[in-house]
Amino acid sequence: MRNLKSYEIRQMWLDFWSSKGHQVFPSASLVPVNDPTLLWINAGVAPLKKFFDGREVPTNRRITNAQKAIRTNDIENVGRTARHHTFFEMLGNFSVGDYFRKEALTWAFEILTSEKWFGFDLNKLYFTVYTGDNESIKIWKSLGVDESHIIPLKDNFWEIGEGPCGPDSEIFYDRGEKYDPQNLGIKMLKEDIENDRYIEIWNIVFSQYNSKPGTPREEYEELPSKNIDTGMGLERMACVMQEVETNYETDLFMPYIKKVEELTGVKYTGQMAFKVIADHVRSVTFAVSDGAMLSNEGRGYVLRRILRRAVRYGKQLGMKEPFLYKLVEEVCNYMANFYPYLLETKDMVSKVVKLEEEKFLQTLENGEKKLQDYLVKQNNPVVDAKFAFQLYDTFGFPIELTVEAASEVGKTVDLEGFKKELQKQKELARSSRNDEQSMNTQNEDMLNFKEESSFIGYDNLECDATVNGIFSEGNLSSKASGKIVLAFDQTVFYATSGGQIGDSGYVLINGEKCSVLDSFKLPNTQHAVIIETNQEISLGDSVKLVVDKEKRQASAANHSGTHLLNEALRRVLGSHVVQQGSNVTSEGLRFDFNNFYLPTNEELLKVEALVNQEIAKASVVNIVELPLAEAKKLGVQAVFGEKYGDVVRVVTIGFSKELCGGTHVDNTASINKMAILSCESKGSGIFRIEAATGSNLENVISELVKPIEKEINDVKEKIANLLVSAKQDDIELDANKVEEKAITASYQAILDKKEELVLYRETLKELDKQYAKLKREKSSVSIDEFLNNVEDVKGVKVLITKTYNLETDVLKDLSDRLGDKLGDCVVFIANVLENKVVFVCKNKTKALAAGNLVKLAASVTLGGGGGRPDFAQAGGKDVTKVDEAISVVTKAINEAL
């Protein structure tokens, strides 16, 4: 076995499979694009799902990659075990309907054992296979594997939900008896016993069946397109080939561990803290570089948890200040040989990480204060589990520190309850995360449909064509009617792709105009349409295809506007902004992007202004086809998840240059103008802008602000009614005039309307206060006549009186003014109305409680109520007993004082 550096293993892997005709796919972003089922890219096959389930056929059916991935389902084990990680690289080779079991195993044997490649000793390799997979056993034996090294296991079957599945063969490396103190040997493999002797280095999946819930495995149907899906963990391979104890002693982690030694002055001897920090800084660096944001939900919450866990373990090594950000540069520099973009993002990532560290250290300090507070104030000898979990979850406070602090004052912690709270959190996180690579079911007829079809719709909006494909209910037919899918030898209908919705229009068949319901791509890239017709369509029928010109032009304008919006966002917010999805229709556009925060209105107005400046330049849109490698040299933007061939379209629109297969305007002047309509958070650091282009934007915005205008009119009506009431009461109110601005074709118009609504609401609120105050003053009662009835009871001013027909506001105002005048006092007023009595009490003593006094009076008069010790109000139904109630209250006050 050769002793190789990790970068040599990775490159050798790609070189080997490239020599076998595989296309090297670049590592996809850790943030999934157009895949809501995944929180993170978590396996080598994850970005390739659309090929495996038959939605698309790749340009080259043989693919290899070194895919970065994140998994956090067992984060607590990271640092505890030799091989658990949050961030890792998965080396993979894939066949999409090309070679299968024989070639996969033969080439696997070659790369593993050949001296030219990895050069493993065959005697140290063990191979598990699925029970009953005799073909794999036969192939391994034919390659020279001893039968005693082939182990059939019933669990060797890869299956996640409905869709492609199949048996697998796992390859293990025997590290020797040193790692087998009980001398159990291959019993550990046969019985799946966790061990450090036999290390799984590769899993080869033969994806040959279609899994169906409720169907016994032996009855699964064979897939029309059989696939190979393999995964080899780079970290494990480095551990084995560099002959070190754990993955952490490989060159993938030691540079960071050495840096931590330097920063802390602590020597590494295998401590868990070093391992956690080295693993987690890789996750954070790559995730933030790939556009993930730290937040309190979804992906951002997971990332924040990883970072904070690393900081906590840094504290164990004596780090009291931010330090993780200093490791970011180490990661970027070391990994840049394969991921050069890290050099462009390292300054940004360092800033983000440092800021988060500072915030968290402050949070930790707050948590410590909260804990000390709790320990002092609580008499319970056991610290409540929910409180301990709040410290852990909200403040990042380690449970170990809570236990330690509690023991110092003779208390314990409800650890069992804490574990239950922790389990609840894990279940919640699991429910919001979908880490499974479930796939759609393959459509055999569509996968096998290979008829030629050329798209000529960039330059034409109608053409004559011949029907060369008909699908009815998913099945290839020679003739059909009803709702059917049609393909043609040539077409002008753009198929939904690249975020742009497909064309509409009609297919003219034997004089009947059949509306196109949808236009989409078949797996082999032919542009197909869905129509509905009562007449029978046959293969070979001549038809005329006509695109809806108005909708196409509107879609093209919105698509070109999307490109300008993308570049404008990068210029205003920063180069870290990356497209996370888009949807372009004839009505408007939707653009998803990453950022550290929701852009401000000022920033959005800048973005809009930049786009419109480019539109106003009336620049010719330049579209050229170039080899992919040459296009990349131009620094063009590309979206991962889009399939680019060897030759690509480079679309230059003003200051924007992107790879794109969509339809566009010929000149930016045709866009006319763009207006941002809204911007909102989609969670996990992803934000969505909705916008529109064209000459009719005033009407678009007018429709959009109609609900706001309705609210404005409702508020204006309330203001008018209030002014009428004030006039009737001979009260003059001072109303501020709100400036109403005309609607323009700009995001500013929406902001103006929202501001207008706010100003009208504030005006109404202010007028309400004015009216209440002036009305109260106008109808207020003089307190002078009441002051004559004040008695002094043991130094406390006591006023107990009766009034008639005062409004509630006037009554409360009277009690407040009397209380202010008298100081240390108790004021009790019984206000008699026609058929009820209202009691109010203002109390400024400690000996009495206003709530008790009004409740006492209310009980005498068959009513109820209560309130605070300083002020309370109650009511009574029997006005004949008011004097009795006053007498009871007077007695209670005298006795209390």
PDB file of N, CA and C in Angstrom, residues 731-770:
ATOM      1  N   ILE A 731     -64.934  70.376  20.176  1.00  0.00           N
ATOM      2  CA  ILE A 731     -63.492  70.192  20.431  1.00  0.00           C
ATOM      3  C   ILE A 731     -62.746  70.316  19.111  1.00  0.00           C
ATOM      4  N   GLU A 732     -61.733  71.126  19.100  1.00  0.00           N
ATOM      5  CA  GLU A 732     -60.951  71.318  17.871  1.00  0.00           C
ATOM      6  C   GLU A 732     -59.677  70.478  17.944  1.00  0.00           C
ATOM      7  N   LEU A 733     -59.489  69.611  16.929  1.00  0.00           N
ATOM      8  CA  LEU A 733     -58.303  68.744  16.887  1.00  0.00           C
ATOM      9  C   LEU A 733     -57.321  69.239  15.834  1.00  0.00           C
ATOM     10  N   ASP A 734     -56.041  69.026  16.126  1.00  0.00           N
ATOM     11  CA  ASP A 734     -54.982  69.462  15.216  1.00  0.00           C
ATOM     12  C   ASP A 734     -54.470  68.246  14.453  1.00  0.00           C
ATOM     13  N   ALA A 735     -54.932  68.057  13.200  1.00  0.00           N
ATOM     14  CA  ALA A 735     -54.563  66.868  12.406  1.00  0.00           C
ATOM     15  C   ALA A 735     -53.415  67.189  11.455  1.00  0.00           C
ATOM     16  N   ASN A 736     -52.348  66.343  11.509  1.00  0.00           N
ATOM     17  CA  ASN A 736     -51.234  66.514  10.567  1.00  0.00           C
ATOM     18  C   ASN A 736     -51.670  66.070   9.178  1.00  0.00           C
ATOM     19  N   LYS A 737     -51.231  66.789   8.176  1.00  0.00           N
ATOM     20  CA  LYS A 737     -51.574  66.424   6.794  1.00  0.00           C
ATOM     21  C   LYS A 737     -50.553  65.409   6.290  1.00  0.00           C
ATOM     22  N   VAL A 738     -51.040  64.312   5.737  1.00  0.00           N
ATOM     23  CA  VAL A 738     -50.162  63.276   5.184  1.00  0.00           C
ATOM     24  C   VAL A 738     -50.029  63.488   3.690  1.00  0.00           C
ATOM     25  N   GLU A 739     -48.761  63.539   3.229  1.00  0.00           N
ATOM     26  CA  GLU A 739     -48.527  63.736   1.797  1.00  0.00           C
ATOM     27  C   GLU A 739     -48.762  62.424   1.049  1.00  0.00           C
ATOM     28  N   GLU A 740     -49.634  62.464   0.063  1.00  0.00           N
ATOM     29  CA  GLU A 740     -49.919  61.275  -0.742  1.00  0.00           C
ATOM     30  C   GLU A 740     -49.173  61.389  -2.067  1.00  0.00           C
ATOM     31  N   LYS A 741     -48.294  60.381  -2.306  1.00  0.00           N
ATOM     32  CA  LYS A 741     -47.452  60.421  -3.501  1.00  0.00           C
ATOM     33  C   LYS A 741     -48.044  59.574  -4.619  1.00  0.00           C
ATOM     34  N   ALA A 742     -47.781  60.010  -5.843  1.00  0.00           N
ATOM     35  CA  ALA A 742     -48.289  59.278  -7.015  1.00  0.00           C
ATOM     36  C   ALA A 742     -47.534  57.962  -7.168  1.00  0.00           C
ATOM     37  N   ILE A 743     -48.196  56.965  -7.740  1.00  0.00           N
ATOM     38  CA  ILE A 743     -47.567  55.665  -7.962  1.00  0.00           C
ATOM     39  C   ILE A 743     -46.652  55.740  -9.179  1.00  0.00           C
ATOM     40  N   THR A 744     -45.395  55.294  -8.966  1.00  0.00           N
ATOM     41  CA  THR A 744     -44.414  55.257 -10.052  1.00  0.00           C
ATOM     42  C   THR A 744     -43.976  53.819 -10.271  1.00  0.00           C
ATOM     43  N   ALA A 745     -43.223  53.606 -11.340  1.00  0.00           N
ATOM     44  CA  ALA A 745     -42.761  52.250 -11.674  1.00  0.00           C
ATOM     45  C   ALA A 745     -41.485  51.940 -10.906  1.00  0.00           C
ATOM     46  N   SER A 746     -41.591  51.874  -9.582  1.00  0.00           N
ATOM     47  CA  SER A 746     -40.400  51.678  -8.762  1.00  0.00           C
ATOM     48  C   SER A 746     -40.765  51.067  -7.421  1.00  0.00           C
ATOM     49  N   TYR A 747     -39.805  50.401  -6.832  1.00  0.00           N
ATOM     50  CA  TYR A 747     -39.961  49.855  -5.484  1.00  0.00           C
ATOM     51  C   TYR A 747     -40.270  50.981  -4.499  1.00  0.00           C
ATOM     52  N   GLN A 748     -39.790  52.200  -4.823  1.00  0.00           N
ATOM     53  CA  GLN A 748     -40.029  53.351  -3.963  1.00  0.00           C
ATOM     54  C   GLN A 748     -41.524  53.611  -3.802  1.00  0.00           C
ATOM     55  N   ALA A 749     -42.296  53.350  -4.862  1.00  0.00           N
ATOM     56  CA  ALA A 749     -43.742  53.574  -4.801  1.00  0.00           C
ATOM     57  C   ALA A 749     -44.384  52.682  -3.747  1.00  0.00           C
ATOM     58  N   ILE A 750     -43.913  51.446  -3.652  1.00  0.00           N
ATOM     59  CA  ILE A 750     -44.441  50.515  -2.642  1.00  0.00           C
ATOM     60  C   ILE A 750     -44.051  50.992  -1.247  1.00  0.00           C
ATOM     61  N   LEU A 751     -42.775  51.426  -1.107  1.00  0.00           N
ATOM     62  CA  LEU A 751     -42.324  51.945   0.185  1.00  0.00           C
ATOM     63  C   LEU A 751     -43.117  53.187   0.572  1.00  0.00           C
ATOM     64  N   ASP A 752     -43.392  54.049  -0.421  1.00  0.00           N
ATOM     65  CA  ASP A 752     -44.161  55.275  -0.149  1.00  0.00           C
ATOM     66  C   ASP A 752     -45.548  54.946   0.389  1.00  0.00           C
ATOM     67  N   LYS A 753     -46.188  53.963  -0.241  1.00  0.00           N
ATOM     68  CA  LYS A 753     -47.530  53.589   0.194  1.00  0.00           C
ATOM     69  C   LYS A 753     -47.512  53.004   1.616  1.00  0.00           C
ATOM     70  N   LYS A 754     -46.481  52.175   1.885  1.00  0.00           N
ATOM     71  CA  LYS A 754     -46.372  51.596   3.232  1.00  0.00           C
ATOM     72  C   LYS A 754     -46.139  52.707   4.263  1.00  0.00           C
ATOM     73  N   GLU A 755     -45.294  53.686   3.897  1.00  0.00           N
ATOM     74  CA  GLU A 755     -45.023  54.809   4.801  1.00  0.00           C
ATOM     75  C   GLU A 755     -46.288  55.649   4.999  1.00  0.00           C
ATOM     76  N   GLU A 756     -47.030  55.837   3.909  1.00  0.00           N
ATOM     77  CA  GLU A 756     -48.281  56.604   3.969  1.00  0.00           C
ATOM     78  C   GLU A 756     -49.244  55.967   4.969  1.00  0.00           C
ATOM     79  N   LEU A 757     -49.329  54.625   4.914  1.00  0.00           N
ATOM     80  CA  LEU A 757     -50.201  53.911   5.838  1.00  0.00           C
ATOM     81  C   LEU A 757     -49.746  54.126   7.283  1.00  0.00           C
ATOM     82  N   VAL A 758     -48.427  54.026   7.502  1.00  0.00           N
ATOM     83  CA  VAL A 758     -47.873  54.233   8.844  1.00  0.00           C
ATOM     84  C   VAL A 758     -48.208  55.632   9.352  1.00  0.00           C
ATOM     85  N   LEU A 759     -48.028  56.648   8.486  1.00  0.00           N
ATOM     86  CA  LEU A 759     -48.297  58.037   8.887  1.00  0.00           C
ATOM     87  C   LEU A 759     -49.768  58.256   9.211  1.00  0.00           C
ATOM     88  N   TYR A 760     -50.665  57.664   8.420  1.00  0.00           N
ATOM     89  CA  TYR A 760     -52.093  57.800   8.703  1.00  0.00           C
ATOM     90  C   TYR A 760     -52.451  57.115  10.029  1.00  0.00           C
ATOM     91  N   ARG A 761     -51.835  55.953  10.288  1.00  0.00           N
ATOM     92  CA  ARG A 761     -52.103  55.260  11.548  1.00  0.00           C
ATOM     93  C   ARG A 761     -51.614  56.101  12.730  1.00  0.00           C
ATOM     94  N   GLU A 762     -50.415  56.690  12.554  1.00  0.00           N
ATOM     95  CA  GLU A 762     -49.878  57.538  13.620  1.00  0.00           C
ATOM     96  C   GLU A 762     -50.758  58.766  13.848  1.00  0.00           C
ATOM     97  N   THR A 763     -51.275  59.330  12.740  1.00  0.00           N
ATOM     98  CA  THR A 763     -52.174  60.487  12.840  1.00  0.00           C
ATOM     99  C   THR A 763     -53.427  60.117  13.612  1.00  0.00           C
ATOM    100  N   LEU A 764     -54.023  58.969  13.270  1.00  0.00           N
ATOM    101  CA  LEU A 764     -55.228  58.507  13.966  1.00  0.00           C
ATOM    102  C   LEU A 764     -54.940  58.304  15.454  1.00  0.00           C
ATOM    103  N   LYS A 765     -53.817  57.687  15.750  1.00  0.00           N
ATOM    104  CA  LYS A 765     -53.448  57.429  17.146  1.00  0.00           C
ATOM    105  C   LYS A 765     -53.301  58.746  17.921  1.00  0.00           C
ATOM    106  N   GLU A 766     -52.609  59.731  17.272  1.00  0.00           N
ATOM    107  CA  GLU A 766     -52.387  61.031  17.907  1.00  0.00           C
ATOM    108  C   GLU A 766     -53.714  61.778  18.114  1.00  0.00           C
ATOM    109  N   LEU A 767     -54.587  61.739  17.112  1.00  0.00           N
ATOM    110  CA  LEU A 767     -55.888  62.406  17.222  1.00  0.00           C
ATOM    111  C   LEU A 767     -56.747  61.770  18.316  1.00  0.00           C
ATOM    112  N   ASP A 768     -56.663  60.433  18.410  1.00  0.00           N
ATOM    113  CA  ASP A 768     -57.385  59.717  19.470  1.00  0.00           C
ATOM    114  C   ASP A 768     -56.950  60.217  20.847  1.00  0.00           C
ATOM    115  N   LYS A 769     -55.624  60.347  20.999  1.00  0.00           N
ATOM    116  CA  LYS A 769     -55.081  60.817  22.285  1.00  0.00           C
ATOM    117  C   LYS A 769     -55.511  62.263  22.564  1.00  0.00           C
ATOM    118  N   GLN A 770     -55.417  63.106  21.500  1.00  0.00           N
ATOM    119  CA  GLN A 770     -55.831  64.515  21.643  1.00  0.00           C
ATOM    120  C   GLN A 770     -57.288  64.608  22.077  1.00  0.00           C
TER     121      GLN A 770
END
